[in-house]
Structure formats: structure tokens, C-alpha cells
Tab-separated table of C-alpha atoms in Angstrom:
chain	number	residue	atom	x	y	z
A	1043	MET	CA	81.685	56.359	35.104
A	1044	MET	CA	83.125	59.449	32.764
A	1045	TYR	CA	85.780	61.514	34.241
A	1046	GLY	CA	85.483	64.046	31.754
A	1047	ASN	CA	83.269	67.417	31.540
A	1048	ASP	CA	80.604	65.916	30.236
A	1049	SER	CA	77.536	68.719	30.386
A	1050	SER	CA	75.072	66.305	31.586
A	1051	LEU	CA	76.996	65.246	34.046
A	1052	LEU	CA	78.512	68.128	35.169
A	1053	ASN	CA	75.951	70.926	35.021
A	1054	PRO	CA	74.717	71.463	38.471
A	1055	MET	CA	71.290	72.350	37.219
A	1056	ALA	CA	71.095	68.845	36.082
A	1057	PHE	CA	67.971	67.056	38.192
A	1058	VAL	CA	67.632	63.805	39.202
A	1059	GLY	CA	63.977	62.957	38.314
A	1060	LEU	CA	62.543	65.197	36.289
A	1061	ASN	CA	59.007	63.639	36.159
A	1062	GLY	CA	59.037	65.171	39.135
A	1063	ALA	CA	60.087	68.786	38.536
A	1064	MET	CA	58.065	69.050	35.625
A	1065	GLY	CA	54.667	70.040	37.391
A	1066	GLY	CA	53.978	66.274	38.403
A	1067	MET	CA	53.570	65.064	35.024
A	1068	GLY	CA	52.102	61.244	35.543
A	1069	PRO	CA	52.055	59.503	38.874
A	1070	ALA	CA	55.500	58.726	38.818
A	1071	GLY	CA	56.509	62.722	39.381
A	1072	VAL	CA	53.606	62.824	42.541
A	1073	GLY	CA	55.084	63.792	45.815
A	1074	GLN	CA	58.410	63.332	44.470
A	1075	VAL	CA	60.948	66.175	45.060
A	1076	PRO	CA	63.676	67.045	43.070
A	1077	GLN	CA	67.817	66.546	43.889
A	1078	MET	CA	70.475	67.970	42.509
A	1079	GLN	CA	72.755	65.880	39.983
A	1080	GLU	CA	76.050	65.004	41.611
A	1081	HIS	CA	78.999	66.215	39.559
A	1082	LEU	CA	82.706	65.551	40.190
A	1083	LEU	CA	85.380	67.713	41.230
A	1084	GLY	CA	86.635	70.128	38.469
A	1085	TRP	CA	83.211	70.484	37.094
A	1086	ASN	CA	83.370	74.310	37.702
A	1087	HIS	CA	86.655	75.178	35.897
A	1088	PRO	CA	86.746	76.046	32.663
A	1089	PRO	CA	88.968	74.270	29.992
A	1090	GLU	CA	91.747	76.661	29.966
A	1091	HIS	CA	92.054	76.601	33.895
A	1092	MET	CA	91.704	72.902	34.097
A	1093	ASP	CA	95.562	72.430	34.129
A	1094	ILE	CA	95.493	72.965	38.054
A	1095	VAL	CA	93.426	70.409	38.493
A	1096	HIS	CA	95.290	67.196	38.356
A	1097	PRO	CA	93.625	64.003	36.910
A	1098	HIS	CA	93.933	62.492	40.403
A	1099	TRP	CA	91.277	64.405	41.980
A	1100	ARG	CA	88.806	64.454	38.541
A	1101	GLY	CA	87.953	61.209	39.771
A	1102	PHE	CA	86.172	61.841	42.915
A	1103	LEU	CA	82.591	63.561	43.660
A	1104	ALA	CA	82.866	67.131	44.534
A	1105	PRO	CA	81.894	67.687	48.068
A	1106	GLY	CA	78.428	69.483	49.223
A	1107	LYS	CA	78.314	73.002	49.639
A	1108	TYR	CA	78.290	72.756	53.373
A	1109	TRP	CA	81.190	71.004	53.543
A	1110	HIS	CA	82.482	74.474	52.072
A	1111	ILE	CA	80.833	76.405	54.362
A	1112	GLY	CA	81.556	74.567	57.284
A	1113	LEU	CA	85.543	74.752	56.359
A	1114	ALA	CA	85.063	78.373	55.965
A	1115	LEU	CA	83.758	79.155	59.996
A	1116	ILE	CA	86.479	76.993	61.041
A	1117	TYR	CA	88.904	78.932	58.966
A	1118	PHE	CA	87.812	82.274	60.052
A	1119	MET	CA	87.678	81.547	63.472
A	1120	LEU	CA	91.538	80.181	63.359
A	1121	LEU	CA	92.140	83.426	61.594
A	1122	VAL	CA	91.201	85.467	64.577
A	1123	LEU	CA	92.908	83.394	66.963
A	1124	SER	CA	95.896	83.399	64.731
A	1125	PHE	CA	96.048	87.089	64.508
A	1126	VAL	CA	95.224	87.799	68.011
A	1127	GLY	CA	97.695	85.182	69.424
A	1128	ASN	CA	100.645	86.078	67.185
A	1129	GLY	CA	99.852	89.500	67.203
A	1130	CYS	CA	100.097	89.622	70.773
A	1131	VAL	CA	103.422	87.479	70.527
A	1132	VAL	CA	105.048	90.216	68.037
A	1133	TRP	CA	104.021	93.098	70.196
A	1134	ILE	CA	104.707	91.901	73.326
A	1135	PHE	CA	107.788	90.260	72.854
A	1136	SER	CA	109.478	93.004	70.679
A	1137	THR	CA	108.541	95.607	73.155
A	1138	SER	CA	108.716	94.357	76.441
A	1139	LYS	CA	112.435	95.159	78.226
A	1140	VAL	CA	112.455	91.856	79.869
A	1141	LEU	CA	111.594	89.414	76.963
A	1142	ARG	CA	113.824	91.620	74.231
A	1143	THR	CA	116.606	89.098	74.065
A	1144	PRO	CA	118.562	87.248	71.605
A	1145	SER	CA	116.723	84.279	72.684
A	1146	ASN	CA	113.344	85.167	71.782
A	1147	LEU	CA	113.925	86.889	69.060
A	1148	PHE	CA	113.252	83.204	67.418
A	1149	ILE	CA	109.819	83.421	69.110
A	1150	ILE	CA	109.043	86.004	67.579
A	1151	ASN	CA	110.380	84.527	64.023
A	1152	LEU	CA	107.617	81.546	64.632
A	1153	ALA	CA	104.905	83.960	65.506
A	1154	LEU	CA	106.322	85.397	61.864
A	1155	PHE	CA	105.939	82.598	60.020
A	1156	ASP	CA	102.342	81.397	61.614
A	1157	LEU	CA	101.487	84.853	60.320
A	1158	VAL	CA	102.383	84.288	56.915
A	1159	MET	CA	100.261	81.267	57.531
A	1160	ALA	CA	97.418	82.891	58.801
A	1161	LEU	CA	97.349	85.339	55.158
A	1162	GLU	CA	96.437	82.070	53.405
A	1163	ILE	CA	93.226	82.068	54.968
A	1164	PRO	CA	91.273	84.864	53.782
A	1165	MET	CA	91.745	83.248	50.336
A	1166	LEU	CA	90.809	79.853	51.656
A	1167	ILE	CA	87.885	81.252	52.624
A	1168	ILE	CA	87.013	83.114	49.697
A	1169	ASN	CA	87.228	79.997	47.826
A	1170	SER	CA	85.080	77.978	49.912
A	1171	PHE	CA	82.367	79.909	48.884
A	1172	ILE	CA	82.825	80.061	45.154
A	1173	GLU	CA	84.142	76.460	45.605
A	1174	ARG	CA	87.107	76.855	43.255
A	1175	MET	CA	90.679	78.711	43.459
A	1176	ILE	CA	90.631	82.425	43.010
A	1177	GLY	CA	92.371	84.073	40.625
A	1178	TRP	CA	93.070	80.263	38.914
A	1179	GLY	CA	97.086	79.458	38.375
A	1180	LEU	CA	97.744	82.325	39.820
A	1181	GLY	CA	96.205	82.415	42.787
A	1182	CYS	CA	97.036	78.647	43.061
A	1183	ASP	CA	101.233	80.147	42.912
A	1184	ILE	CA	100.623	82.601	45.673
A	1185	TYR	CA	98.562	80.570	47.942
A	1186	ALA	CA	100.963	77.711	47.573
A	1187	ALA	CA	104.067	79.950	48.508
A	1188	LEU	CA	102.783	81.506	51.160
A	1189	GLY	CA	102.030	77.876	52.772
A	1190	SER	CA	105.750	76.773	51.766
A	1191	VAL	CA	107.459	79.836	53.309
A	1192	SER	CA	105.238	79.318	56.811
A	1193	GLY	CA	105.458	75.976	56.586
A	1194	ILE	CA	109.410	75.371	55.991
A	1195	GLY	CA	110.072	78.675	57.795
A	1196	SER	CA	108.327	76.789	61.030
A	1197	ALA	CA	110.154	73.874	60.895
A	1198	ILE	CA	113.810	75.558	61.092
A	1199	THR	CA	112.473	78.019	63.359
A	1200	ASN	CA	112.017	75.053	65.790
A	1201	ALA	CA	115.137	73.662	65.309
A	1202	ALA	CA	116.968	76.892	65.878
A	1203	ILE	CA	114.969	77.461	68.972
A	1204	ALA	CA	115.798	73.742	70.088
A	1205	TYR	CA	119.156	74.457	69.459
A	1206	ASP	CA	119.040	77.785	71.630
A	1207	ARG	CA	117.304	75.925	74.351
A	1208	TYR	CA	120.340	73.766	74.630
A	1209	ARG	CA	122.614	76.635	74.836
A	1210	ALA	CA	120.760	78.495	77.329
A	1211	GLN	CA	120.017	75.683	79.582
A	1212	LEU	CA	123.761	74.429	79.482
A	1213	CYS	CA	124.790	78.152	80.451
A	1214	THR	CA	122.288	77.836	83.303
A	1215	ILE	CA	123.316	74.552	84.255
A	1216	PHE	CA	127.099	75.206	84.233
A	1217	THR	CA	126.677	78.896	86.139
A	1218	LEU	CA	126.529	76.128	88.935
A	1219	PHE	CA	129.332	74.541	88.604
A	1220	PRO	CA	131.780	77.108	86.507
A	1221	LEU	CA	134.783	74.741	86.384
A	1222	ARG	CA	133.074	72.396	83.980
A	1223	ARG	CA	131.658	75.061	81.414
A	1224	ARG	CA	134.732	74.600	78.916
A	1225	THR	CA	134.737	70.817	78.251
A	1226	ILE	CA	134.675	68.372	75.994
A	1227	SER	CA	131.157	67.740	77.185
A	1228	CYS	CA	130.111	71.423	76.899
A	1229	PRO	CA	132.538	72.813	73.808
A	1230	ILE	CA	129.924	75.976	73.727
A	1231	ASP	CA	130.435	79.007	76.255
A	1232	GLY	CA	126.948	81.006	77.038
A	1233	ARG	CA	123.986	82.272	75.372
A	1234	LEU	CA	123.724	83.493	71.488
A	1235	ASN	CA	124.090	87.160	71.452
A	1236	GLY	CA	122.123	89.385	69.337
A	1237	LYS	CA	123.917	89.328	66.097
A	1238	GLN	CA	124.051	85.410	66.313
A	1239	ALA	CA	120.568	85.278	66.433
A	1240	ALA	CA	119.866	87.751	63.844
A	1241	VAL	CA	121.796	85.775	61.486
A	1242	MET	CA	120.331	82.721	62.183
A	1243	VAL	CA	116.908	84.162	61.777
A	1244	ALA	CA	117.694	85.697	58.207
A	1245	PHE	CA	119.100	82.197	57.562
A	1246	THR	CA	115.791	80.423	58.697
A	1247	TRP	CA	114.116	82.582	55.900
A	1248	PHE	CA	116.884	81.953	53.468
A	1249	TRP	CA	115.876	78.375	54.127
A	1250	THR	CA	112.827	78.582	53.084
A	1251	MET	CA	113.298	80.571	49.274
A	1252	PRO	CA	114.661	77.330	47.089
A	1253	PHE	CA	111.368	75.324	47.346
A	1254	THR	CA	109.343	78.155	47.183
A	1255	ILE	CA	110.782	79.646	44.342
A	1256	LEU	CA	111.485	77.028	42.080
A	1257	PRO	CA	107.974	75.408	42.025
A	1258	PHE	CA	106.693	79.094	41.684
A	1259	ALA	CA	108.838	79.792	38.876
A	1260	LYS	CA	108.149	76.321	36.939
A	1261	ILE	CA	111.914	75.477	37.370
A	1262	TRP	CA	111.111	71.952	39.374
A	1263	GLY	CA	108.180	71.045	40.612
A	1264	ARG	CA	105.050	72.862	40.310
A	1265	TYR	CA	102.317	74.330	42.647
A	1266	THR	CA	98.512	72.459	41.905
A	1267	THR	CA	95.387	72.495	43.622
A	1268	GLU	CA	94.599	69.745	45.895
A	1269	GLY	CA	91.589	68.019	47.908
A	1270	PHE	CA	88.661	70.274	47.581
A	1271	LEU	CA	90.477	71.995	44.797
A	1272	THR	CA	90.230	75.335	47.481
A	1273	THR	CA	93.952	74.830	48.380
A	1274	CYS	CA	97.053	74.559	46.838
A	1275	SER	CA	100.358	73.244	47.416
A	1276	PHE	CA	103.083	71.529	45.454
A	1277	ASP	CA	102.418	68.570	43.386
A	1278	PHE	CA	102.706	65.136	44.991
A	1279	LEU	CA	100.548	63.201	42.534
A	1280	SER	CA	102.500	63.249	39.145
A	1281	ASP	CA	103.542	59.554	38.368
A	1282	ASP	CA	106.875	60.865	36.596
A	1283	GLN	CA	110.474	60.368	38.087
A	1284	ASP	CA	111.177	64.540	38.203
A	1285	THR	CA	108.107	64.960	40.203
A	1286	LYS	CA	109.262	61.891	42.628
A	1287	VAL	CA	112.732	63.203	42.938
A	1288	PHE	CA	111.374	66.746	44.081
A	1289	VAL	CA	109.091	65.319	46.487
A	1290	ALA	CA	111.700	63.419	48.296
A	1291	ALA	CA	114.077	66.150	47.980
A	1292	ILE	CA	111.805	68.627	49.548
A	1293	PHE	CA	110.823	66.229	52.620
A	1294	SER	CA	114.223	65.395	53.117
A	1295	TRP	CA	114.727	69.493	53.177
A	1296	SER	CA	111.672	70.897	55.110
A	1297	TYR	CA	110.957	67.918	57.209
A	1298	CYS	CA	113.770	65.224	58.109
A	1299	PHE	CA	116.399	67.467	58.263
A	1300	PRO	CA	114.866	70.226	60.613
A	1301	MET	CA	113.446	66.816	62.918
A	1302	VAL	CA	116.841	65.385	63.188
A	1303	LEU	CA	118.115	68.731	64.351
A	1304	ILE	CA	115.283	69.240	66.650
A	1305	ILE	CA	115.381	65.438	68.185
A	1306	TYR	CA	119.585	65.934	68.751
A	1307	PHE	CA	119.333	68.946	70.722
A	1308	TYR	CA	116.296	68.182	73.148
A	1309	SER	CA	117.727	64.837	73.597
A	1310	GLN	CA	121.074	66.061	74.423
A	1311	LEU	CA	119.502	68.779	76.389
A	1312	ILE	CA	117.460	66.387	78.596
A	1313	LYS	CA	120.634	64.041	79.343
A	1314	SER	CA	122.644	66.948	80.674
A	1315	VAL	CA	119.525	67.724	82.808
A	1316	ARG	CA	119.254	64.456	84.109
A	1317	ARG	CA	123.059	64.433	84.540
A	1318	HIS	CA	123.481	67.398	86.524
A	1319	GLU	CA	120.259	66.835	88.452
A	1320	LYS	CA	122.441	64.756	90.906
A	1321	MET	CA	125.521	67.053	90.829
A	1322	LEU	CA	122.628	69.943	91.903
A	1323	ARG	CA	121.147	67.581	94.690
A	1324	GLU	CA	124.556	66.934	96.002
A	1325	GLN	CA	125.883	70.150	95.954
A	1326	ALA	CA	122.711	71.726	97.907
A	1327	LYS	CA	123.349	68.463	100.263
A	1328	LYS	CA	127.302	69.863	100.618
A	1329	MET	CA	125.664	73.568	101.436
A	1330	ASN	CA	123.191	71.888	103.808
A	1331	VAL	CA	120.190	73.668	102.214
A	1332	LYS	CA	117.403	72.227	100.415
A	1333	SER	CA	117.999	73.916	97.445
A	1334	LEU	CA	120.363	77.135	95.988
A	1335	SER	CA	118.292	79.410	95.858
A	1336	THR	CA	118.323	82.228	93.517
A	1337	GLN	CA	120.435	80.085	90.821
A	1338	ASP	CA	118.198	77.006	91.156
A	1339	LYS	CA	115.036	79.730	90.940
A	1340	GLU	CA	116.727	80.871	87.583
A	1341	ARG	CA	117.452	77.279	86.363
A	1342	SER	CA	113.615	76.841	87.132
A	1343	VAL	CA	112.632	79.354	84.858
A	1344	GLU	CA	114.663	78.487	82.388
A	1345	MET	CA	113.055	74.708	82.376
A	1346	ARG	CA	109.735	76.140	82.394
A	1347	ILE	CA	110.686	78.231	79.095
A	1348	ALA	CA	112.645	75.171	77.533
A	1349	LYS	CA	109.051	72.700	78.524
A	1350	VAL	CA	106.775	75.338	76.179
A	1351	ALA	CA	109.934	75.197	73.385
A	1352	PHE	CA	109.245	71.317	73.771
A	1353	THR	CA	105.777	71.845	73.639
A	1354	ILE	CA	105.443	73.569	70.302
A	1355	PHE	CA	107.917	71.353	68.663
A	1356	PHE	CA	105.063	68.650	69.724
A	1357	LEU	CA	102.556	70.517	68.033
A	1358	PHE	CA	104.803	71.056	65.525
A	1359	VAL	CA	105.186	66.997	65.262
A	1360	CYS	CA	101.635	66.556	65.116
A	1361	SER	CA	100.854	69.162	62.540
A	1362	TRP	CA	102.887	68.365	59.864
A	1363	THR	CA	103.469	64.192	60.105
A	1364	PRO	CA	100.223	63.523	58.554
A	1365	TYR	CA	100.828	66.167	55.880
A	1366	ALA	CA	104.085	64.635	55.099
A	1367	VAL	CA	102.600	61.021	55.157
A	1368	VAL	CA	100.183	62.052	52.936
A	1369	THR	CA	102.347	63.526	50.421
A	1370	MET	CA	104.802	60.283	50.718
A	1371	ILE	CA	101.720	58.120	50.132
A	1372	ALA	CA	100.666	59.912	47.162
A	1373	ALA	CA	104.141	60.030	45.358
A	1374	PHE	CA	105.697	56.436	46.457
A	1375	GLY	CA	102.288	54.545	47.949
A	1376	ASN	CA	99.329	53.331	46.750
A	1377	ARG	CA	97.481	56.873	45.662
A	1378	GLU	CA	94.261	55.670	45.813
A	1379	LEU	CA	94.261	55.877	49.433
A	1380	VAL	CA	94.412	60.033	48.764
A	1381	THR	CA	91.238	61.524	48.565
A	1382	PRO	CA	89.977	64.739	49.243
A	1383	PHE	CA	88.987	64.621	52.776
A	1384	SER	CA	92.015	62.807	53.774
A	1385	SER	CA	94.152	65.595	52.210
A	1386	MET	CA	92.110	68.131	53.309
A	1387	LEU	CA	92.387	66.784	56.951
A	1388	PRO	CA	96.056	67.295	57.430
A	1389	ALA	CA	95.755	71.022	56.084
A	1390	VAL	CA	93.439	71.877	59.013
A	1391	PHE	CA	95.597	70.307	61.712
A	1392	ALA	CA	98.506	72.616	60.099
A	1393	LYS	CA	96.862	76.031	60.340
A	1394	THR	CA	95.060	74.932	63.688
A	1395	VAL	CA	99.053	74.488	65.266
A	1396	SER	CA	99.907	77.825	63.820
A	1397	CYS	CA	96.915	79.352	65.644
A	1398	ILE	CA	97.740	77.222	68.842
A	1399	ASP	CA	101.667	77.984	69.573
A	1400	PRO	CA	101.164	81.907	70.822
A	1401	TRP	CA	98.655	80.394	73.111
A	1402	VAL	CA	100.719	77.803	74.647
A	1403	TYR	CA	103.015	80.981	75.179
A	1404	ALA	CA	100.191	82.553	77.113
A	1405	ILE	CA	99.447	79.321	79.558
A	1406	ASN	CA	102.944	78.212	80.196
A	1407	HIS	CA	106.099	81.216	79.549
A	1408	PRO	CA	106.080	82.834	83.122
A	1409	ARG	CA	107.416	86.328	81.640
A	1410	TYR	CA	105.371	86.181	78.884
A	1411	ARG	CA	101.880	85.427	81.059
A	1412	GLN	CA	103.643	88.461	83.483
A	1413	GLU	CA	103.280	90.846	80.440
A	1414	LEU	CA	99.756	89.610	79.706
A	1415	THR	CA	98.781	90.096	82.936
A	1416	LYS	CA	99.453	93.956	82.796
A	1417	ARG	CA	98.974	95.058	79.245
A	1418	CYS	CA	95.764	92.441	77.925
A	1419	GLN	CA	93.870	92.110	81.258
A	1420	TRP	CA	90.686	91.316	79.210
A	1421	MET	CA	92.329	87.956	78.921
A	1422	GLY	CA	91.861	87.162	82.190
A	1423	ILE	CA	95.634	85.679	82.721
A	1424	HIS	CA	96.822	86.248	86.099
A	1425	GLU	CA	100.659	85.773	86.826
A	1426	PRO	CA	101.984	86.833	90.063
A	1427	ASP	CA	104.878	88.985	89.954
A	1428	SER	CA	108.264	87.422	89.990
A	1429	GLY	CA	110.322	88.032	93.550
A	1430	PRO	CA	113.522	90.187	94.214
A	1431	SER	CA	115.661	86.793	93.555
A	1432	GLN	CA	113.981	86.137	90.262
A	1433	ASN	CA	113.966	89.906	89.094
A	1434	ASN	CA	117.696	89.991	89.914
A	1435	ALA	CA	118.320	86.960	88.031
A	1436	GLU	CA	116.446	88.107	84.872
A	1437	ALA	CA	118.310	91.305	85.340
A	1438	VAL	CA	121.594	90.022	85.024
A	1439	SER	CA	120.707	87.652	82.279
A	1440	VAL	CA	119.054	90.593	80.207
A	1441	THR	CA	122.154	92.540	81.073
A	1442	THR	CA	125.089	89.824	80.290
A	1443	GLU	CA	122.956	89.135	77.039
A	1444	LYS	CA	123.161	92.982	76.025
A	1445	LEU	CA	126.547	93.498	76.958
A	1446	LYS	CA	127.949	90.494	74.863
A	1447	SER	CA	125.608	91.719	71.740
A	1448	ASP	CA	127.823	95.107	72.494
A	1449	ASP	CA	130.934	93.614	72.422
A	1450	ALA	CA	130.005	91.606	69.296
């Protein structure tokens, strides 16, 4: 089979069974329906723009237009979900007095990275209808750069959220046992203040820059089309040492390092909670009460928020692990396993999760649900108002964080 740009093979107007298409000349053409000739990926790219199509993809048949239309419809729905969901997160978390805390800066930051991911979708929808990358090389670079910023940023922001949840949970636990606050097992003292959180948020954006700028400027690595040739990412298919080192480096930077941090902080959080569950029960038993009232309720709220953060992390793993596996197989394994469909599905998963993230908060985050109940009644969310004890606990928490921010 030829994989080049032979016009007889790649011309979309070429038909099989021309006898039937020529007015039914001869008995062989009677009743026959003309069929469009299948063509290979890259058929609609002029020679001067074929450099954005890796030779690996040119050996696959181009998907039918209905696959492109189906993807466009899916991505349109994801676009709506993302802008509504992440827009609500940014709006409510940044304007609500109860939710406007240093810890929630990370939630806003994650929503912003998810919105950056959503900025790719209008381009992808257009690409799906024209069955190629709009803007050719420049469009490919812009699309891939947006994906790089959002993907790497989401990973490191999830690590920052895990660290913050670890600190917040220990702060709540040791409020019940103040004599144990500054020990070898708990070297940290309290929550992050506003300046600390802002510095960490700025760091997450800085973290995305190296492996976004280097391929964009073609200093190390490059961006190229993938899958159906309607999306772009970094080149993980070129069979040279420089590309392999680049893939290994970006895999470690954007996936392995954040994953190690996330697993460490959540494992430490779980160990601390289990270790102090027994102490909490013993303390309540000594006081001859079923629970520790306000402190126990505040801790329960923190646990719900920690569960939300862990759910977001789990979704992150489910969305980006398939993509990481595909890139590693392409770079270091049997690249024949990497087909247009197998490379497109992980991209769909990643964008789907970026749209699901804000709705996880809507389902599980108690204070966010209360704000949605007040401001977005059309969503049909009904979260009862907190009791006096929880309101007092939240007020003390917010006031304490504000004082720390002012003193810092």
C-alpha cells in the first residue's frame, strides 16, 4: 500500500465502481451505488504543511466525517459544562466571604486551569468540521500550548491541594489536642496564610512554563498533530534520542513528581486521621459525651472537604494516566499499538474530567452547596443552612486565617 500523497488514492472525490457511476453503462453498473474511496490521514494537507503530520499517522485510514461530527458534539457539551461549572466555581469561591480563604485559592486556581483546557475546545470543534488543524503549524502550537499549561498546571495544583488538605486536617486534629501541636510528628503549625497560598499559586503557573515554552520555541521537542489530526500535543513518536529524553523528562515533570507528592500527602493525612480517631474516641469517653460537639462538627466538615479533594485527585489519575501510558508506549514501546483512536480517547477523558471537577464540588462541598442554593436556585441544589455551632466554627476559622494573613 502506498502511504504517500498519490492523487488517485487520496482524492476524496475518487469513487469505487465507476461503471455504476457513469450512468449505468453496461450490466455490471446496473443497481450499483457509488462509494467514496477511502483515503489516508493527511490527505487534505498540502505539501508545505505536511511537516505537522508525523509519518506514523500517514499509514492509517482517515476516520469518516461522522466520527468528526460525533466528537464535535461531545466536545460542545463538554464546553458548556466546563464554562458553567468552572465559571461558577471561580465566581462563588472568589466572592463568598465564607469561601474566600487562602486554602480555597487552590480551588479557584484549579478551575482556572480547567478553563484554559476549555479554551482548546472551540478550536477542536472547528477542526472536526474541516477535518484538519485550523491555522496549520501556528494553530497546532497554540492548541498544544494551551493543553500543556492546563495539564501540567492541574497536576501540580492537585499536589498543592493535597499539601493544603494535609495541613488543614492536622490543624483541626491538633486543635483538640493542643499539647501535641508542635512535635516531631506534627512540625507544621496551622493553615497556610494568604501570602503563602498566593506564592504557591504563582508557583503552579511557573511550573507549567518550561515544558510549554521549550516545544513552542522548538528549543527542545516540538508540537505536532496526533490522532485524527484535529488535536496537537508534544511529539512522542519521533524515533530519536532527543525525543525520547524529552518524553521521559516531561513525563517525570508533569506526571510522576506531582503524583509522588499527592500520594505522600494523602497517605500521611490518612495515617494521621486513623491515629487520632482512637484518641478522639478516648477523649470523648473521658468527658462522658458521645462526641466533642463543635470541634467534632468542624472536623467533620474538614473531612468532607478532604474527601472532595481526594475525589478530584482520583479523577485526575483516571484522566491523565491513560494519556501518559499512550505516550510512553509510543516513545519506548510498541508504537504499532498507538492508533488514531487509542490516542484520541485519552484526550477525551482528560477534557471530560476538567469539566467534571467543578460538579464534584457541587455534589460534595458543604459550604459551596450552600452558596449554590442561595445564588443558583435553577441548579436544583438544596443544602440546609449550617447550625450555630458550625457557623461559629467557620467564623473562627475565617477570622483566624484573616489575622494570619494580616500579620504575615
